Amino acid sequence: MPSPMALNPPSRSPSIFKKKKSLSQLSSMATAASYLSAVHQADTRARSHDNSSVSSTPALSLSSSVTASSEDTILNEDDENNCLAYPFTPPTSEQVFTTVHTEFGHCANEAYRCVSKHDYSKPVQEHNIEEPPYYILLTTYISYLILLCFGHMRDFFGKRFTKSYFTHLMPHDGYAPLNSDFDSFYTRRLKRRMDDCFSQPVTGVAGRTIVILDRYSTDNNHTQIFTGGKTRALNISSYNYLGFAQARGGCADAVEESIRRYGVSTCGTRLESGSSELHTSAEALVARFVGMEDALISSMGFATNSTFIPALVGKGSLVISDELNHASIRVGVRHSDAQVRMFKHNDMLSLESLLREVISQGQPKTHRPWKKILVIVEGLYSMEGTLVNLPRIVELKQKYKFFLFVDEAHSIGALGPHGRGVTDYFNIPPRSIDVLMGTFTKSFGAAGGYIAGPKILIDALRLHGHSGMYAEAMTPPVLTQVVSSMASIMGVVPSSQSTKSTLTLSPASSIVTLKDGAEELPGMAPSSMLPTWMNLHPSLADGSEARMRIRRLAFNSRYLHQGLKKLGFITYGHPFSPIVPLLIFNPGKMSMFSRMMRSRSTPIVVVVVAYPATPLVTSRVRFCVSASHTKEDIDMVLRACDEVGGILDLKHGVGERWGIDEVCKRAVELVHSV
């Protein structure tokens, strides 16, 4: 009997990767290439008939990727999902795009752009938690209570009457169980019931759309059976903020060339035989990008925190950590042997009160002064979508003289008018912060992480951090993806055209003032910093395409965030955050939300998150917005949420409510009225 959790298992569908025989066997309008050709021919006939010229729109340049080599994975789509394969608005003959629509959506409307920067005429947004009605909290607690009672009852009777199903939880053959029933209770009694919502196998590029492998379960999600079919879905779940996760384009071409030159691995650690000139050039580029003196890179984002924080602090040191900091920070602090204190999430009054206490009291028992005090915060919090109050923390830093570590895993590339992260968003000099950490997974379409700071500190971390000695060096293809995507965000200029700008910090407000040429070339990279064999496309080299991506991401994030609020949902986070959490609360509704979104006529893949990643009663769906999404994609997500949220009773927000048609119609007004 099929599992009740396997709701409407998808039917078998033909593979989109089926090889085509020839273009001549296709109908005249069966492919995007023929479609654009027909548009171009019609436009040419109109021009010749009217004998008039039409003003051209700025060309976004054409990639050679839409050719026979890519037809098999892009153009052979089912008619029912052609809204994912082709744009809603047909392009004109002047509009030529560099990307494949399934990977990076085509959107030439300049109205759907926004600049991500802080308005100092308004206070920094506080972390306000909107509470649901009491009956929602009550039913959520009752749901967990029923789960616990029935789960423990099933365990109690199962161990006595159906021992074969509980062998792994009881001593047998002289061996103790690896997992106790209590430790694995949550996994067995809750997570397994919704395992079809987690770890969804995918194939192809995790871009604007993603191809999921169809599966179902006949044994209550103990195992999953693949049907052999594939379904293309709108992807609102991947960390691909700027849309650089593409299989075609300038960055992909550079990665392909790097594999020819360097292979796929350096087969060693950084302190042994694993360093290459790509590593040194990438580190120099990262340091210039974030505005610090030096930087080091690590092959894993989690390990960047967990292996280098112990090299920053030790016994006799104090770490002051935000209560919602990432697990990698917590692991690193535990390994450091330093004392740790936590303050309320993004609460500057709590932080200042704690600073006064620890500075006045000193170390426990001895009351000696701390060797060093390190405050660790995140630029953008991955589960809440909230933005750190960096201006206030910088003021506290100048007052209390502590060291500041900012984790920009989610904010680097995604925030700020130039994509330089939270310092760029608040217009604060990066060097007013002691240590900047970030990852390449979210905005650069790569993997790994970096730590940037003063050269003397980075040199010490290279020797004392565990990653330098024990971790495999970052591979050449990943390094090339980092360099090419980061260089495209910065823009590349000849070495002779140096950028001259100065940054001044106002002590009162921590606001940066840019002088003399800073706006003309804000931190562009000289071509000498890139490998000589790397030739980026002009639209990438001049930074125009990356600027478009940054502004599209800002619009999409703001639109989705405000649209959900106007529809009546409870959301967390900053309006410019590409992470938009929508509160679901009840664990049963969490799995149903995911399945209902995935079973729509145009499937939408979402990520649902519950305890222990979040507090017990604040289960949520976490939307990850990308620059690759079009305005129509966000409309589709909002319409789906409006329909599913009405069925599942998720609209408990306060404030003025709009209808879905009004939200979609007044999107631009909604974005700029925040």
XYZ file of C-alpha atoms in Angstrom:
674
model
C 0.000 0.000 0.000
C 1.493 3.383 -0.974
C 2.605 5.672 1.815
C 0.143 8.440 2.717
C 3.109 10.792 2.695
C 3.804 10.092 -0.975
C 1.060 12.460 -2.083
C 0.188 12.082 -5.746
C 3.433 10.420 -6.860
C 4.455 11.935 -10.194
C 3.733 9.949 -13.288
C 6.433 8.770 -15.590
C 7.529 11.540 -17.932
C 9.879 11.449 -20.895
C 13.439 12.516 -20.226
C 14.295 16.029 -21.306
C 17.773 14.788 -22.188
C 16.552 12.613 -25.087
C 18.803 13.093 -28.101
C 17.375 14.950 -31.068
C 17.960 13.655 -34.563
C 18.070 16.926 -36.474
C 16.653 20.412 -36.406
C 14.905 19.797 -39.736
C 12.605 17.281 -38.068
C 11.204 19.911 -35.700
C 8.229 22.121 -36.400
C 8.932 25.723 -37.274
C 8.082 26.940 -33.755
C 9.236 23.951 -31.691
C 12.462 25.464 -30.413
C 13.503 28.752 -28.901
C 16.013 29.198 -31.721
C 13.339 28.967 -34.411
C 11.090 31.197 -32.316
C 13.678 33.962 -32.135
C 14.431 33.488 -35.829
C 10.763 33.949 -36.702
C 10.582 37.096 -34.587
C 13.655 38.447 -36.315
C 12.316 37.701 -39.821
C 8.969 39.334 -39.069
C 10.698 42.388 -37.693
C 12.951 42.587 -40.748
C 9.942 42.471 -43.071
C 8.261 45.237 -41.100
C 11.374 47.372 -41.317
C 11.688 46.939 -45.067
C 7.976 47.643 -45.568
C 7.927 50.804 -43.467
C 11.426 51.852 -44.511
C 11.921 53.171 -41.045
C 14.439 52.470 -38.324
C 13.642 51.394 -34.804
C 15.762 52.542 -31.894
C 17.670 49.611 -30.490
C 17.547 48.623 -26.871
C 20.880 47.984 -25.165
C 22.015 44.556 -26.293
C 22.824 42.124 -23.533
C 25.101 40.234 -25.947
C 24.608 36.761 -27.394
C 26.132 33.571 -26.132
C 27.100 30.828 -28.509
C 25.592 28.352 -26.058
C 22.156 28.053 -27.676
C 23.311 25.695 -30.361
C 22.904 22.047 -31.206
C 25.148 21.134 -28.288
C 22.653 22.506 -25.790
C 19.368 21.608 -27.444
C 19.180 18.233 -25.767
C 19.025 19.713 -22.290
C 17.283 23.017 -22.924
C 14.918 23.134 -25.842
C 13.213 19.738 -25.653
C 10.581 20.653 -23.065
C 7.031 19.462 -22.538
C 4.389 21.906 -23.746
C 2.748 21.938 -20.330
C 5.845 23.463 -18.738
C 6.867 25.752 -21.572
C 6.457 28.739 -19.223
C 9.655 27.521 -17.563
C 11.471 26.963 -20.855
C 10.419 30.147 -22.672
C 9.812 33.700 -21.397
C 6.273 34.949 -20.831
C 6.963 38.110 -22.843
C 8.344 37.391 -26.336
C 11.624 39.240 -26.903
C 12.037 41.727 -29.706
C 14.704 41.290 -32.333
C 16.881 43.892 -30.562
C 16.821 42.014 -27.259
C 19.581 39.404 -27.325
C 20.375 37.529 -24.136
C 23.549 35.869 -22.939
C 21.857 33.093 -21.017
C 19.553 30.121 -21.425
C 16.131 30.972 -19.990
C 15.926 27.825 -17.857
C 19.220 28.759 -16.162
C 18.919 32.549 -15.998
C 15.578 34.147 -16.820
C 15.296 36.709 -19.600
C 14.141 40.092 -18.280
C 14.950 43.318 -20.121
C 12.497 45.567 -18.248
C 14.584 48.139 -16.367
C 11.638 48.846 -14.070
C 12.299 45.483 -12.420
C 15.562 46.667 -10.911
C 16.451 48.066 -7.501
C 19.575 49.239 -5.664
C 20.470 47.520 -2.406
C 21.726 50.157 0.023
C 20.835 51.510 3.444
C 18.901 54.744 3.756
C 20.497 56.615 6.650
C 17.463 58.860 6.918
C 15.743 55.838 8.504
C 16.874 53.794 11.519
C 18.323 50.345 11.044
C 15.470 47.846 11.036
C 15.136 45.965 14.297
C 14.411 42.249 14.509
C 10.674 42.316 15.165
C 8.913 38.987 15.660
C 5.266 38.932 14.664
C 3.355 36.498 16.817
C 0.584 34.275 15.399
C -2.841 33.890 17.033
C -2.866 31.850 20.236
C -4.822 29.013 18.667
C -2.005 28.465 16.153
C 0.571 28.104 18.946
C -1.811 25.909 20.944
C -2.507 23.520 18.058
C 1.210 23.397 17.231
C 2.098 22.334 20.785
C -0.755 19.804 20.759
C 0.578 18.365 17.487
C 3.995 17.802 19.033
C 2.415 16.381 22.190
C 0.412 13.840 20.181
C 3.535 12.969 18.203
C 5.543 12.364 21.385
C 2.855 10.304 23.111
C 2.031 8.052 20.190
C 5.685 7.764 19.175
C 6.822 6.556 22.589
C 3.846 4.215 22.824
C 4.759 2.662 19.481
C 8.369 2.295 20.623
C 7.303 0.689 23.924
C 4.992 -1.910 22.373
C 7.117 -2.376 19.261
C 10.178 -3.460 21.252
C 8.091 -6.181 22.864
C 5.875 -7.452 20.043
C 7.702 -6.567 16.783
C 11.335 -6.819 17.812
C 12.574 -7.290 14.256
C 11.768 -3.641 13.482
C 13.687 -2.379 16.516
C 16.829 -4.498 16.366
C 19.008 -1.475 15.601
C 17.768 0.235 18.797
C 18.352 -2.678 21.211
C 21.457 -4.642 22.284
C 21.926 -7.717 20.108
C 24.678 -10.305 19.589
C 26.745 -8.684 22.315
C 26.752 -5.242 20.646
C 25.273 -2.090 22.098
C 22.996 -0.046 19.776
C 24.778 2.699 17.890
C 21.733 4.963 18.270
C 19.405 4.957 21.232
C 15.673 5.179 20.680
C 15.626 8.563 22.428
C 18.393 10.084 20.280
C 16.792 8.879 17.058
C 13.187 9.565 18.084
C 12.858 12.806 16.123
C 14.401 11.263 13.019
C 12.203 8.170 13.096
C 8.896 9.672 14.211
C 8.849 13.059 12.457
C 11.501 13.499 9.806
C 10.906 10.136 8.160
C 7.233 10.993 7.719
C 8.258 13.876 5.487
C 11.455 12.487 3.961
C 9.982 12.975 0.503
C 10.292 16.722 1.197
C 14.019 16.479 1.978
C 17.082 15.440 -0.013
C 15.219 15.598 -3.315
C 17.562 14.154 -5.999
C 18.108 16.547 -8.878
C 20.018 16.611 -12.136
C 21.315 19.352 -14.373
C 21.980 22.977 -13.437
C 20.528 24.395 -10.212
C 19.604 27.673 -11.876
C 16.286 29.456 -12.313
C 14.744 26.036 -12.865
C 15.885 22.628 -11.724
C 15.157 19.098 -12.911
C 14.032 16.741 -10.146
C 14.071 12.966 -10.363
C 10.578 11.601 -9.781
C 10.240 9.127 -6.911
C 7.682 7.619 -4.539
C 7.616 5.377 -1.485
C 5.641 2.240 -0.640
C 7.022 1.737 2.881
C 6.340 5.013 4.683
C 9.480 6.706 3.367
C 11.918 4.058 4.607
C 12.987 3.803 0.973
C 12.263 5.794 -2.167
C 11.612 4.274 -5.590
C 12.643 6.194 -8.693
C 10.141 6.143 -11.542
C 12.747 7.015 -14.174
C 10.930 10.239 -15.012
C 12.186 13.800 -14.635
C 10.257 16.977 -13.905
C 11.438 20.519 -14.491
C 10.401 22.843 -11.656
C 10.837 26.472 -10.721
C 13.764 26.587 -8.311
C 13.237 28.846 -5.302
C 15.380 26.723 -3.000
C 19.032 26.942 -4.118
C 21.819 29.240 -2.926
C 22.321 30.893 -6.299
C 21.788 34.516 -5.446
C 23.430 36.099 -8.481
C 22.646 33.249 -10.858
C 26.268 32.313 -11.629
C 25.452 28.595 -11.349
C 25.272 28.167 -15.119
C 26.489 25.468 -17.468
C 27.066 27.975 -20.266
C 28.543 31.428 -20.494
C 31.810 33.205 -19.825
C 32.433 31.703 -16.382
C 31.692 28.162 -17.574
C 34.032 28.651 -20.545
C 36.820 29.769 -18.200
C 36.248 26.727 -15.964
C 36.447 24.437 -18.980
C 39.752 25.986 -20.015
C 41.140 25.645 -16.473
C 40.429 21.899 -16.504
C 42.456 21.579 -19.704
C 45.368 23.448 -18.144
C 45.319 22.291 -14.502
C 43.180 19.176 -14.314
C 40.556 18.731 -11.615
C 42.679 18.698 -8.444
C 46.038 19.778 -7.065
C 46.136 16.611 -4.902
C 47.542 18.167 -1.771
C 47.046 20.599 1.093
C 47.937 24.266 0.902
C 50.965 23.857 3.176
C 52.315 20.915 1.204
C 52.100 20.535 -2.564
C 48.565 21.787 -3.174
C 49.181 25.492 -3.830
C 49.211 26.880 -7.344
C 49.311 30.339 -8.882
C 45.531 30.167 -9.105
C 45.324 30.059 -5.314
C 47.554 33.097 -4.835
C 45.811 35.137 -7.532
C 42.388 34.182 -6.136
C 43.398 35.250 -2.632
C 44.695 38.582 -3.911
C 41.468 39.127 -5.828
C 39.320 38.261 -2.790
C 41.279 40.697 -0.614
C 40.747 43.471 -3.161
C 37.081 42.582 -3.570
C 36.261 42.814 0.149
C 38.610 45.760 0.731
C 41.048 44.067 3.117
C 44.841 43.797 3.133
C 45.062 40.030 2.617
C 42.887 36.933 2.420
C 43.097 33.153 2.511
C 40.728 30.653 0.969
C 39.448 27.308 2.200
C 37.922 24.451 0.232
C 34.845 24.219 2.475
C 32.645 27.004 3.817
C 31.753 25.252 7.082
C 35.410 24.460 7.732
C 36.379 28.091 7.205
C 34.736 28.909 10.523
C 35.196 25.627 12.371
C 38.946 25.340 11.651
C 40.113 28.975 11.742
C 38.219 30.345 14.755
C 40.307 28.092 17.082
C 43.387 29.787 15.614
C 41.988 33.224 16.488
C 41.109 32.676 20.156
C 42.097 30.285 22.909
C 42.255 29.879 26.654
C 41.863 33.198 28.430
C 39.910 34.708 25.545
C 36.222 35.521 25.398
C 33.917 35.063 22.421
C 30.665 37.027 22.418
C 28.320 35.409 19.932
C 24.875 36.202 18.592
C 22.428 33.554 19.814
C 21.446 32.667 16.225
C 24.954 32.306 14.799
C 25.575 29.422 12.405
C 26.577 25.958 13.616
C 30.017 26.311 12.023
C 30.736 29.257 14.337
C 29.543 27.303 17.357
C 31.733 24.328 16.463
C 34.765 26.556 15.961
C 34.257 28.302 19.299
C 33.872 24.971 21.124
C 37.162 23.764 19.675
C 38.986 26.945 20.658
C 38.888 26.437 24.457
C 37.756 30.064 24.812
C 34.944 31.200 27.070
C 31.726 32.068 25.252
C 28.809 34.329 26.098
C 25.751 34.969 23.941
C 23.555 38.024 23.460
C 19.998 38.257 22.150
C 19.687 38.120 18.389
C 20.676 41.461 16.842
C 19.862 43.251 20.107
C 22.416 46.023 20.562
C 21.235 46.871 24.081
C 21.823 43.255 25.111
C 25.270 43.312 23.481
C 26.336 46.527 25.184
C 25.076 45.341 28.560
C 27.023 42.116 28.171
C 30.168 43.999 27.111
C 30.036 46.147 30.218
C 29.613 43.086 32.408
C 32.434 40.988 30.968
C 34.890 43.881 30.783
C 34.246 44.934 34.387
C 34.245 41.387 35.806
C 37.096 39.900 33.785
C 37.806 36.169 33.740
C 35.866 33.833 36.046
C 37.333 33.235 39.531
C 40.564 35.221 38.949
C 38.903 38.378 37.542
C 41.973 38.999 35.446
C 41.427 40.954 32.227
C 40.577 38.895 29.172
C 43.450 38.290 26.793
C 41.144 39.307 23.967
C 37.422 39.738 23.362
C 36.075 38.669 19.986
C 32.513 39.526 18.952
C 31.180 37.241 16.214
C 28.097 38.129 14.173
C 26.700 37.232 10.782
C 26.089 39.792 8.083
C 22.884 38.061 7.000
C 21.365 35.324 9.145
C 20.522 32.261 7.097
C 17.378 31.135 8.942
C 15.916 34.501 9.901
C 16.885 36.622 6.906
C 17.786 39.448 9.286
C 20.610 41.907 8.672
C 23.185 42.761 11.319
C 23.087 46.270 12.775
C 26.637 46.915 11.646
C 26.745 50.709 12.167
C 25.878 50.304 15.830
C 28.323 47.430 16.328
C 31.125 49.532 14.805
C 30.295 52.315 17.256
C 30.425 49.843 20.139
C 33.724 48.506 18.816
C 35.258 51.976 18.894
C 33.940 52.482 22.427
C 34.799 49.131 24.047
C 37.845 48.111 21.937
C 36.900 44.519 21.110
C 37.770 42.590 17.960
C 34.991 42.074 15.428
C 34.444 38.991 13.251
C 31.683 39.226 10.613
C 30.496 36.100 8.799
C 29.313 37.196 5.354
C 28.449 33.770 3.989
C 25.028 34.943 2.781
C 25.590 38.679 2.367
C 28.730 38.816 0.225
C 27.775 39.370 -3.396
C 24.076 39.629 -2.524
C 23.976 42.967 -0.689
C 25.209 46.433 -1.444
C 25.130 48.517 -4.629
C 28.396 46.882 -5.723
C 27.737 43.431 -4.266
C 30.481 43.793 -1.654
C 28.319 42.619 1.213
C 27.057 44.171 4.410
C 29.833 46.786 4.579
C 28.890 47.926 1.091
C 25.210 47.988 2.013
C 25.833 50.242 5.040
C 28.654 52.170 3.309
C 31.119 51.367 6.081
C 34.878 50.925 5.482
C 35.691 47.196 5.484
C 38.891 47.779 7.424
C 36.922 49.054 10.385
C 36.198 45.341 10.882
C 39.013 43.067 12.021
C 38.046 39.802 10.303
C 35.698 39.278 7.357
C 34.629 35.745 6.541
C 32.513 34.602 3.611
C 31.748 31.691 1.323
C 31.731 31.220 -2.439
C 28.703 28.928 -2.452
C 25.895 31.454 -2.388
C 26.664 34.295 -4.795
C 29.541 32.971 -6.886
C 28.244 29.590 -8.017
C 31.275 27.824 -6.542
C 32.311 26.239 -3.226
C 34.592 26.986 -0.295
C 35.161 30.076 1.798
C 37.597 32.843 2.669
C 38.881 34.847 5.621
C 40.166 38.383 5.035
C 41.948 40.763 7.351
C 45.364 42.304 8.090
C 48.259 40.505 6.421
C 49.999 39.672 9.700
C 46.818 37.954 10.926
C 46.203 36.051 7.686
C 49.800 34.800 7.623
C 49.350 33.450 11.151
C 46.058 31.756 10.239
C 47.673 30.030 7.256
C 50.043 28.282 9.659
C 47.786 27.679 12.654
C 44.445 26.967 10.984
C 43.697 23.269 10.632
C 42.525 23.632 7.031
C 45.969 24.708 5.845
C 47.580 21.536 7.141
C 44.873 18.913 6.751
C 42.277 20.011 4.201
C 42.547 19.393 0.475
C 43.301 22.593 -1.417
C 40.504 24.144 -3.434
C 40.368 22.563 -6.889
C 41.354 24.563 -10.016
C 37.875 24.489 -11.635
C 36.278 25.880 -8.469
C 39.004 28.496 -8.155
C 38.412 29.574 -11.730
C 34.672 29.908 -11.107
C 35.432 32.086 -8.083
C 37.891 34.294 -9.972
C 35.754 34.725 -13.082
C 32.501 35.466 -11.233
C 34.161 37.786 -8.728
C 36.042 39.629 -11.465
C 32.803 40.126 -13.371
C 31.230 41.708 -10.281
C 34.216 44.009 -9.813
C 34.781 44.788 -13.458
C 38.201 44.454 -15.065
C 40.358 47.383 -16.228
C 43.916 47.509 -17.595
C 46.601 47.821 -14.942
C 47.447 51.334 -16.092
C 43.974 52.588 -15.153
C 44.310 52.442 -11.402
C 41.391 53.307 -9.218
C 42.052 56.189 -6.880
C 39.621 56.674 -4.074
C 39.748 57.389 -0.402
C 37.374 56.307 2.307
C 36.697 58.364 5.414
C 34.674 57.286 8.423
C 32.566 59.727 10.358
C 33.042 58.943 14.060
C 29.498 60.016 14.841
C 27.655 57.965 12.299
C 30.150 55.457 10.867
C 29.268 56.609 7.351
C 31.736 56.372 4.497
C 32.461 59.338 2.240
C 33.812 58.478 -1.211
C 36.140 60.969 -2.869
C 37.631 61.613 -6.306
C 36.831 58.941 -8.823
C 35.425 56.374 -6.442
C 32.071 56.311 -8.185
C 33.687 56.010 -11.598
C 35.741 52.904 -10.826
C 34.690 51.510 -7.412
C 37.358 48.919 -6.713
C 37.663 47.452 -10.203
C 40.286 44.767 -10.680
C 43.301 45.306 -12.945
C 43.617 42.705 -15.670
C 47.013 41.727 -14.245
C 45.221 40.082 -11.299
C 43.538 37.558 -13.602
C 45.259 34.588 -15.267
C 46.614 35.588 -18.669
C 44.587 32.867 -20.396
C 41.276 34.035 -18.920
C 39.385 36.161 -21.443
C 36.024 37.252 -20.093
C 33.208 38.350 -22.360
C 33.010 42.177 -22.639
C 29.707 42.300 -20.707
C 31.396 40.386 -17.872
C 34.688 42.263 -18.025
C 33.097 45.715 -17.798
C 30.862 44.642 -14.918
C 27.608 45.587 -16.670
C 26.111 42.104 -16.495
C 26.976 41.692 -12.813
C 25.451 45.076 -11.994
C 22.284 43.945 -13.725
C 22.283 40.747 -11.658
C 22.774 42.615 -8.376
C 19.907 44.999 -9.132
C 17.610 42.182 -10.253
C 18.317 40.283 -7.043
C 17.486 43.362 -4.970
C 14.163 43.813 -6.802
C 13.201 40.142 -6.567
C 14.030 39.929 -2.848
C 12.136 43.069 -1.989
C 9.147 42.121 -4.147
C 8.742 38.627 -2.700
C 9.170 39.857 0.866
C 6.628 42.670 0.547
C 4.269 40.630 -1.610
C 3.978 37.894 1.024
C 3.298 40.498 3.705
C 0.539 42.110 1.647
C -1.023 38.677 1.159
C -1.222 38.266 4.932
C 1.653 35.885 5.703
C 4.009 36.160 8.656
C 7.548 36.551 7.357
C 10.908 37.273 8.932
C 13.909 39.094 7.613
C 15.129 42.286 6.021
C 13.391 43.520 2.841
C 16.647 43.264 0.845
C 17.467 39.779 2.123
C 17.469 37.069 -0.573
C 16.396 34.686 2.196
C 12.660 35.052 2.834
C 11.300 32.806 5.646
C 7.535 32.238 5.639
C 6.266 30.949 8.983
C 4.215 27.738 8.929
C 4.394 26.749 12.640
C 2.569 23.395 12.522
C 4.839 20.472 11.502
C 2.049 18.748 9.578
C 1.444 21.835 7.452
C 5.154 22.034 6.674
C 5.221 18.804 4.707
C 1.881 19.527 3.024
C 3.108 22.942 1.877
C 6.134 21.379 0.188
C 4.088 18.659 -1.526
C 1.359 21.015 -2.700
C 3.901 23.411 -4.216
C 5.666 20.547 -5.974
C 2.434 19.029 -7.317
C 1.209 22.173 -9.087
C 0.845 22.340 -12.868
C 4.070 24.341 -12.855
C 6.009 22.657 -10.024
C 7.821 24.835 -7.500
C 10.637 23.376 -5.380
C 10.899 24.880 -1.902
C 12.902 24.177 1.256
C 11.046 23.546 4.513
C 12.920 23.859 7.788
C 11.996 22.677 11.279
C 13.519 21.871 14.648
C 16.424 21.636 15.499
C 17.448 24.150 12.813
C 14.718 26.473 14.150
C 12.867 26.794 17.460
C 10.298 24.054 18.013
C 7.187 26.058 17.133
C 8.535 28.204 14.294
C 8.712 25.734 11.418
C 9.005 27.600 8.154
C 9.530 27.495 4.448
C 12.681 29.314 3.405
C 12.564 30.900 -0.041
C 15.953 31.603 -1.610
C 15.565 34.328 -4.213
C 17.927 34.602 -7.165
C 18.758 37.199 -9.768
C 17.963 34.479 -12.298
C 14.266 34.732 -11.456
C 12.057 37.005 -13.515
C 9.235 39.140 -12.226
C 6.811 36.566 -13.649
C 8.554 33.856 -11.604
C 7.988 35.801 -8.391
C 4.366 36.342 -9.464
C 4.040 32.570 -9.860
C 5.461 31.947 -6.379
C 3.150 34.543 -4.832
C 0.078 33.087 -6.559
C 1.011 29.589 -5.410
C 1.569 30.774 -1.831
C -1.713 32.654 -1.871
C -3.600 29.530 -2.940
C -1.774 27.015 -0.737
C -1.653 29.395 2.227
C -5.410 29.830 2.062
C -5.961 26.072 2.114
C -3.539 25.464 5.001
C -4.617 28.521 7.055
C -1.228 30.253 7.036
C -2.317 33.887 6.686
C -2.019 35.273 10.189
C -0.110 38.497 9.577
C -1.352 41.910 10.629
C -1.551 45.015 8.477
C -3.189 45.980 5.221
C -3.918 43.114 2.851
C -4.057 43.172 -0.930
C -5.408 40.670 -3.387
C -2.945 38.667 -5.440
C -3.847 40.485 -8.673
C -3.239 43.855 -7.061
C 0.113 42.685 -5.642
C 1.308 41.525 -9.079
C 0.012 44.672 -10.802
C 1.593 47.099 -8.328
C 4.888 45.248 -7.904
C 7.140 48.192 -8.776
C 5.213 50.502 -6.463
C 5.385 47.892 -3.713
C 9.153 47.510 -4.040
C 9.925 51.226 -3.896
C 7.475 52.007 -1.100
C 9.236 49.950 1.568
